[in-house]
Coordinates of C-alpha atoms and ligand atoms in Angstrom, one line a residue:
X1 CA -18.1 -15.9 12.5
X2 CA -17.5 -16.0 8.6
X3 CA -15.6 -13.1 7.2
X4 CA -17.5 -12.2 4.5
X5 CA -14.6 -12.1 1.6
X6 CA -15.8 -14.5 -1.5
X7 CA -19.0 -14.0 -3.3
X8 CA -18.6 -18.1 -4.5
X9 CA -18.6 -18.8 -0.6
X10 CA -21.5 -16.2 0.9
X11 CA -23.4 -17.7 -2.3
X12 CA -22.7 -21.1 -1.1
X13 CA -23.4 -20.4 2.5
X14 CA -26.7 -18.6 1.6
X15 CA -27.6 -21.6 -0.3
X16 CA -27.3 -24.1 2.7
X17 CA -29.7 -22.0 4.5
X18 CA -32.4 -21.7 1.9
X19 CA -31.8 -18.5 0.7
X20 CA -30.9 -17.3 -2.9
X21 CA -27.4 -17.2 -4.0
X22 CA -28.2 -14.1 -5.9
X23 CA -28.8 -12.3 -2.2
X24 CA -25.2 -12.3 -2.3
X25 CA -24.7 -10.1 -5.1
X26 CA -26.7 -7.8 -3.1
X27 CA -24.2 -8.0 0.3
X28 CA -21.3 -7.3 -1.7
X29 CA -23.2 -4.3 -3.5
X30 CA -24.2 -2.6 -0.3
X31 CA -20.8 -3.1 1.4
X32 CA -18.2 -2.0 -1.6
X33 CA -20.7 -0.1 -3.9
X34 CA -23.0 1.9 -1.4
X35 CA -19.9 1.6 1.2
X36 CA -22.6 0.1 4.4
X37 CA -20.6 -1.9 7.2
X38 CA -23.4 -2.5 9.3
X39 CA -25.6 -5.8 8.4
X40 CA -28.7 -3.8 9.8
X41 CA -28.6 -0.7 7.1
X42 CA -29.0 -3.3 4.0
X43 CA -32.6 -2.4 3.6
X44 CA -32.7 -4.4 0.0
X45 CA -32.3 -7.5 2.3
X46 CA -35.1 -9.3 3.9
X47 CA -34.7 -9.3 7.9
X48 CA -34.6 -13.0 7.7
X49 CA -31.3 -12.8 5.7
X50 CA -30.1 -9.7 7.8
X51 CA -30.8 -11.7 11.0
X52 CA -28.6 -14.6 9.3
X53 CA -25.8 -12.1 8.8
X54 CA -25.4 -10.5 12.0
X55 CA -25.3 -13.8 13.5
X56 CA -22.7 -15.4 11.2
X57 CA -20.7 -13.1 9.4
X58 CA -18.8 -10.1 9.8
X59 CA -17.4 -7.4 7.4
X60 CA -14.1 -6.4 9.4
X61 CA -11.2 -7.6 11.2
X62 CA -10.0 -4.6 12.8
X63 CA -11.7 -0.5 13.8
X64 CA -9.8 2.5 13.6
X65 CA -8.5 3.4 17.1
X66 CA -7.5 7.1 16.1
X67 CA -6.6 9.3 12.8
X68 CA -4.7 12.1 12.4
X69 CA -5.0 14.9 9.7
X70 CA -1.9 16.9 8.1
X71 CA -3.7 20.2 7.3
X72 CA -0.8 21.2 4.9
X73 CA -1.8 18.7 2.4
X74 CA -4.6 17.1 3.7
X75 CA -3.0 13.5 4.4
X76 CA -5.0 11.6 6.8
X77 CA -3.5 8.7 9.0
X78 CA -5.3 5.8 10.9
X79 CA -4.2 3.4 13.6
X80 CA -6.3 0.2 13.5
X81 CA -6.9 -2.0 15.7
X82 CA -6.9 -6.0 14.9
X83 CA -9.0 -8.5 16.9
X84 CA -5.7 -10.0 18.3
X85 CA -5.0 -6.2 19.3
X86 CA -2.0 -5.5 17.1
X87 CA -1.9 -2.4 15.4
X88 CA -1.4 -1.4 11.9
X89 CA -1.5 2.3 10.1
X90 CA -3.2 2.8 6.8
X91 CA -3.3 6.7 5.5
X92 CA -5.4 8.4 2.6
X93 CA -3.6 10.3 0.1
X94 CA -5.2 13.7 -1.6
X95 CA -4.2 14.7 -4.9
X96 CA -4.3 18.0 -6.6
X97 CA -5.7 16.5 -9.5
X98 CA -8.7 14.6 -7.0
X99 CA -7.3 11.4 -6.6
X100 CA -7.8 9.7 -3.2
X101 CA -5.1 7.2 -2.9
X102 CA -5.6 4.5 -0.2
X103 CA -2.3 3.6 1.3
X104 CA -2.4 0.0 2.8
X105 CA -0.2 -2.1 5.5
X106 CA 0.4 -5.6 4.5
X107 CA 2.2 -7.1 7.7
X108 CA 2.1 -6.4 11.5
X109 CA 5.5 -4.9 11.7
X110 CA 8.3 -5.4 9.1
X111 CA 11.6 -7.8 8.9
X112 CA 13.0 -6.2 6.3
X113 CA 14.9 -3.7 8.4
X114 CA 15.4 -0.6 6.3
X115 CA 17.4 1.8 8.5
X116 CA 15.2 4.8 8.0
X117 CA 11.9 3.1 8.8
X118 CA 10.1 3.1 11.8
X119 CA 8.0 0.2 10.9
X120 CA 11.3 -1.8 10.3
X121 CA 12.7 -0.7 13.2
X122 CA 9.7 -2.6 15.9
X123 CA 10.5 -5.9 14.1
X124 CA 8.3 -8.3 12.3
X125 CA 5.5 -9.7 14.1
X126 CA 2.9 -11.5 11.9
X127 CA 1.4 -11.4 8.0
X128 CA -1.8 -9.8 7.7
X129 CA -4.6 -11.7 6.6
X130 CA -6.7 -11.1 3.5
X131 CA -9.2 -10.1 5.3
X132 CA -7.1 -7.3 7.5
X133 CA -5.7 -6.4 4.1
X134 CA -8.8 -5.8 3.1
X135 CA -10.3 -4.0 6.2
X136 CA -8.5 -0.8 5.9
X137 CA -9.8 -0.4 2.3
X138 CA -13.3 -0.3 3.9
X139 CA -12.9 1.1 6.5
X140 CA -11.2 4.3 5.0
X141 CA -13.7 4.6 2.0
X142 CA -16.5 4.7 4.6
X143 CA -14.6 7.4 6.1
X144 CA -13.8 9.2 3.2
X145 CA -17.4 9.1 1.7
X146 CA -18.7 10.3 4.7
X147 CA -17.3 13.6 3.3
X148 CA -19.0 12.3 -0.4
X149 CA -15.3 11.4 -1.2
X150 CA -14.2 8.1 -2.6
X151 CA -11.2 5.9 -3.1
X152 CA -9.4 6.1 -6.5
X153 CA -6.1 4.6 -6.5
X154 CA -4.7 2.3 -4.3
X155 CA -0.8 2.1 -2.7
X156 CA 0.5 -0.9 -0.8
X157 CA 2.9 1.0 0.5
X158 CA 2.4 0.8 4.3
X159 CA 3.6 -1.0 7.3
X160 CA 5.1 -4.6 5.9
X161 CA 7.0 -6.1 2.5
X162 CA 3.6 -6.8 0.4
X163 CA 5.7 -9.2 -1.5
X164 CA 6.6 -11.3 1.2
X165 CA 3.1 -11.6 1.8
X166 CA 2.1 -12.5 -1.3
X167 CA -1.0 -14.7 -1.2
X168 CA -2.9 -12.7 0.6
X169 CA -1.8 -9.8 -1.5
X170 CA -3.2 -11.3 -4.4
X171 CA -6.3 -12.5 -2.5
X172 CA -7.0 -9.0 -2.0
X173 CA -6.0 -7.4 -5.1
X174 CA -8.1 -9.6 -6.7
X175 CA -11.1 -8.3 -4.7
X176 CA -10.5 -5.0 -5.2
X177 CA -10.2 -5.4 -8.8
X178 CA -13.9 -7.7 -8.6
X179 CA -16.5 -6.1 -10.7
X180 CA -18.7 -7.1 -8.0
X181 CA -16.4 -5.4 -5.4
X182 CA -14.5 -2.6 -5.5
X183 CA -14.1 -2.8 -9.0
X184 CA -10.8 -0.6 -8.8
X185 CA -8.7 -1.0 -12.5
X186 CA -5.4 -3.2 -11.9
X187 CA -3.6 0.0 -13.1
X188 CA -4.8 2.4 -10.4
X189 CA -3.3 -0.8 -7.9
X190 CA 0.9 -0.1 -7.1
X191 CA 2.5 -2.9 -5.2
X192 CA 5.9 -1.1 -3.6
X193 CA 8.7 -3.2 -2.8
X194 CA 12.3 -3.3 -1.3
X195 CA 13.4 -5.8 -3.7
X196 CA 12.2 -9.3 -2.9
X197 CA 12.9 -11.0 -6.7
X198 CA 10.8 -13.6 -6.5
X199 CA 7.6 -11.9 -5.6
X200 CA 8.5 -9.1 -8.2
X201 CA 8.8 -12.5 -10.6
X202 CA 5.2 -13.6 -9.0
X203 CA 3.3 -10.6 -10.0
X204 CA 5.0 -10.5 -13.4
X205 CA 3.4 -13.7 -14.6
X206 CA -0.2 -12.8 -12.4
X207 CA -2.2 -11.5 -15.2
X208 CA -3.2 -8.0 -13.9
X209 CA -1.3 -4.2 -14.9
X210 CA -0.2 -3.5 -11.2
X211 CA 2.3 -0.9 -10.8
X212 CA 5.1 -1.7 -9.5
X213 CA 7.3 0.6 -7.2
X214 CA 10.8 -0.2 -6.3
X215 CA 12.1 1.5 -3.0
X216 CA 15.6 1.8 -4.6
X217 CA 17.9 4.9 -2.4
X218 CA 21.3 4.1 -3.6
X219 CA 23.1 2.6 -7.1
X220 CA 25.6 1.0 -5.0
X221 CA 25.7 -2.0 -3.3
X222 CA 27.6 -1.4 -0.2
X223 CA 25.0 1.5 0.1
X224 CA 22.0 -0.2 -0.4
X225 CA 22.7 -3.0 2.0
X226 CA 23.3 -0.6 5.0
X227 CA 20.6 1.1 3.8
X228 CA 18.0 -1.8 2.9
X229 CA 19.2 -4.9 3.9
X230 CA 17.5 -7.3 2.0
X231 CA 19.9 -5.8 -0.7
X232 CA 22.3 -8.9 0.4
X233 CA 20.3 -11.2 -1.0
X234 CA 18.9 -9.8 -4.2
X235 CA 21.6 -7.1 -5.2
X236 CA 20.6 -4.5 -7.3
X237 CA 22.2 -6.1 -10.8
X238 CA 19.7 -8.6 -9.9
X239 CA 16.9 -6.5 -8.9
X240 CA 17.2 -4.4 -11.9
X241 CA 17.2 -7.9 -14.4
X242 CA 14.0 -8.7 -12.4
X243 CA 12.5 -4.9 -13.2
X244 CA 13.3 -5.3 -16.7
X245 CA 11.4 -8.7 -17.1
X246 CA 8.4 -7.1 -15.3
X247 CA 8.4 -4.2 -17.8
X248 CA 8.2 -6.6 -20.8
X249 CA 5.8 -8.7 -19.0
X250 CA 3.0 -6.2 -17.9
X251 CA 3.7 -3.6 -20.4
X252 CA 3.4 -0.8 -17.4
X253 CA 6.8 2.0 -16.4
X254 CA 8.2 1.3 -13.0
X255 CA 8.2 3.7 -10.2
X256 CA 11.6 3.7 -7.9
X257 CA 11.5 5.6 -4.7
X258 CA 14.8 7.5 -3.2
X259 CA 15.1 8.6 -0.2
X260 CA 17.6 11.4 -0.1
X261 CA 19.4 11.5 3.5
X262 CA 21.9 14.0 3.5
X263 CA 25.5 12.9 2.9
X264 CA 24.7 9.9 2.5
X265 CA 23.0 9.1 -1.4
X266 CA 22.3 12.7 -2.3
X267 CA 25.7 13.9 -4.0
X268 CA 26.3 14.0 -7.8
X269 CA 28.1 10.8 -7.8
X270 CA 25.1 9.6 -6.4
X271 CA 23.0 10.3 -9.1
X272 CA 25.6 9.6 -12.1
X273 CA 25.4 5.8 -10.9
X274 CA 21.4 6.0 -10.6
X275 CA 21.2 7.3 -13.8
X276 CA 24.0 4.6 -14.7
X277 CA 21.5 1.8 -13.8
X278 CA 18.7 3.1 -14.6
X279 CA 19.3 3.9 -18.5
X280 CA 17.0 2.0 -20.5
X281 CA 14.3 1.7 -18.1
X282 CA 11.1 2.6 -18.8
X283 CA 10.6 4.2 -15.2
X284 CA 10.4 7.4 -13.2
X285 CA 12.2 8.3 -10.2
X286 CA 10.0 10.1 -6.7
X287 CA 12.8 11.8 -4.7
X288 CA 11.5 12.2 -1.5
X289 CA 12.9 14.0 1.4
X290 CA 13.9 11.4 4.6
X291 CA 11.3 12.0 6.8
X292 CA 12.6 11.8 10.5
X293 CA 12.3 9.1 12.8
X294 CA 13.4 8.6 16.5
X295 CA 15.8 6.9 16.9
X296 CA 17.8 7.0 13.3
X297 CA 20.4 9.4 13.1
X298 CA 20.2 10.7 9.8
X299 CA 19.3 14.2 8.5
X300 CA 17.1 15.2 5.7
X301 CA 19.0 16.6 2.5
X302 CA 18.7 20.2 2.0
X303 CA 16.2 21.7 -0.9
X304 CA 19.0 23.5 -2.7
X305 CA 20.6 19.3 -2.6
X306 CA 17.4 17.7 -4.0
X307 CA 16.8 19.9 -6.6
X308 CA 20.6 19.4 -7.5
X309 CA 19.9 15.8 -7.4
X310 CA 17.0 16.2 -9.7
X311 CA 18.3 18.5 -12.1
X312 CA 21.4 16.2 -12.5
X313 CA 19.1 13.1 -13.0
X314 CA 17.0 14.8 -15.4
X315 CA 20.4 16.3 -17.6
X316 CA 21.0 12.2 -17.8
X317 CA 17.2 12.0 -19.3
X318 CA 16.1 10.3 -16.2
X319 CA 12.4 11.4 -15.7
X320 CA 12.5 12.7 -12.2
X321 CA 10.0 14.2 -9.5
X322 CA 10.3 15.9 -6.5
X323 CA 7.8 14.6 -3.9
X324 CA 6.6 16.4 -1.2
X325 CA 6.9 14.4 2.4
X326 CA 3.2 13.7 2.7
X327 CA 1.7 14.5 5.9
X328 CA 5.2 14.8 7.3
X329 CA 3.4 16.8 10.4
X330 CA 1.2 14.0 11.8
X331 CA 4.5 11.6 11.1
X332 CA 3.3 10.2 8.2
X333 CA 6.0 8.4 7.6
X334 CA 5.6 4.3 7.6
X335 CA 5.3 3.0 11.4
X336 CA 5.5 6.4 12.9
X337 CA 2.1 7.3 13.9
X338 CA 1.9 3.9 16.2
X339 CA 5.3 5.0 17.3
X340 CA 4.1 8.3 19.0
X341 CA 0.5 6.9 19.8
X342 CA 0.5 5.2 23.7
Ligands
SF4_1 S1 10.0 1.1 4.5 FE1 9.2 -0.8 4.1 S2 10.0 -2.8 3.6 FE2 11.7 -1.2 4.5 S3 11.6 -1.6 6.8 FE3 9.8 -0.2 6.5 S4 8.1 -1.3 5.9 FE4 9.5 -2.7 5.6

């Protein structure tokens, strides 16, 4: 069975089977514009083409096995089963400004092992294929379209470190941005990284204006070594140099994610150190209260401490935004739905 991923490949397959190549564009139109995931519903195609597709091709590389919705903010989280039975998570995040953002995973498990992350605790299994990455988008889009909604933005912030699965990530982004497929603007796509410098450099050289989000969590190397162990390999100074280079090449702002953990990285000293390393960088800081996970002994910062931290950054002229924990009542932190679903 061939997965429908490349327009050229499908056109070539049709050509070999005596079918006009323009039918490939119609197939892509049905999948990506109409959101259809069943060949039998491709009514504009002749029966012979539908039969050929049914016998030889498939659209999806996984299926939704369960989902949960957070009533407070309407975040919807999906558990997706892959062909080899591994489970991954994806989410749809609603915003007040009518944006609907698909949060997509790029690996089964994660080797980065951030100490506050359920996916990191579960360990790394394998990279997702480009088809498995795109399938998450297609499944969630199909789901959203049932309620007359459509995905407007995509963030690669689910399970896994996207920049450690670079080739498949880029293939998926190429398809998401293709006018024949999802046609989502590059500026509506965000790649989140724990700070994989070679990946940031490659993304800077990719000819698209993708938003970059960096999970920072501390401005001190010793603390960050503990929270995000990959910092031992790519320290903060080298990371900031790579970020500056990214901004100068892409002309995009960078977002820094900062999970606030009580007594660990939420003091005035932490805020001042953060302000120091971000000085002069065109960026925004998202302050996120820690999402409790089983097996990790951290406490969420109190609201007043989060406010104090944010105020300190703003006083230091750093653009900081306090974020709500999206979907926290449905275990919407990375890897948490899988952890509780048995
Ligand atoms: S936070 Fe992201 S990079 Fe860190 S362990 Fe979890 S999935 Fe991996």
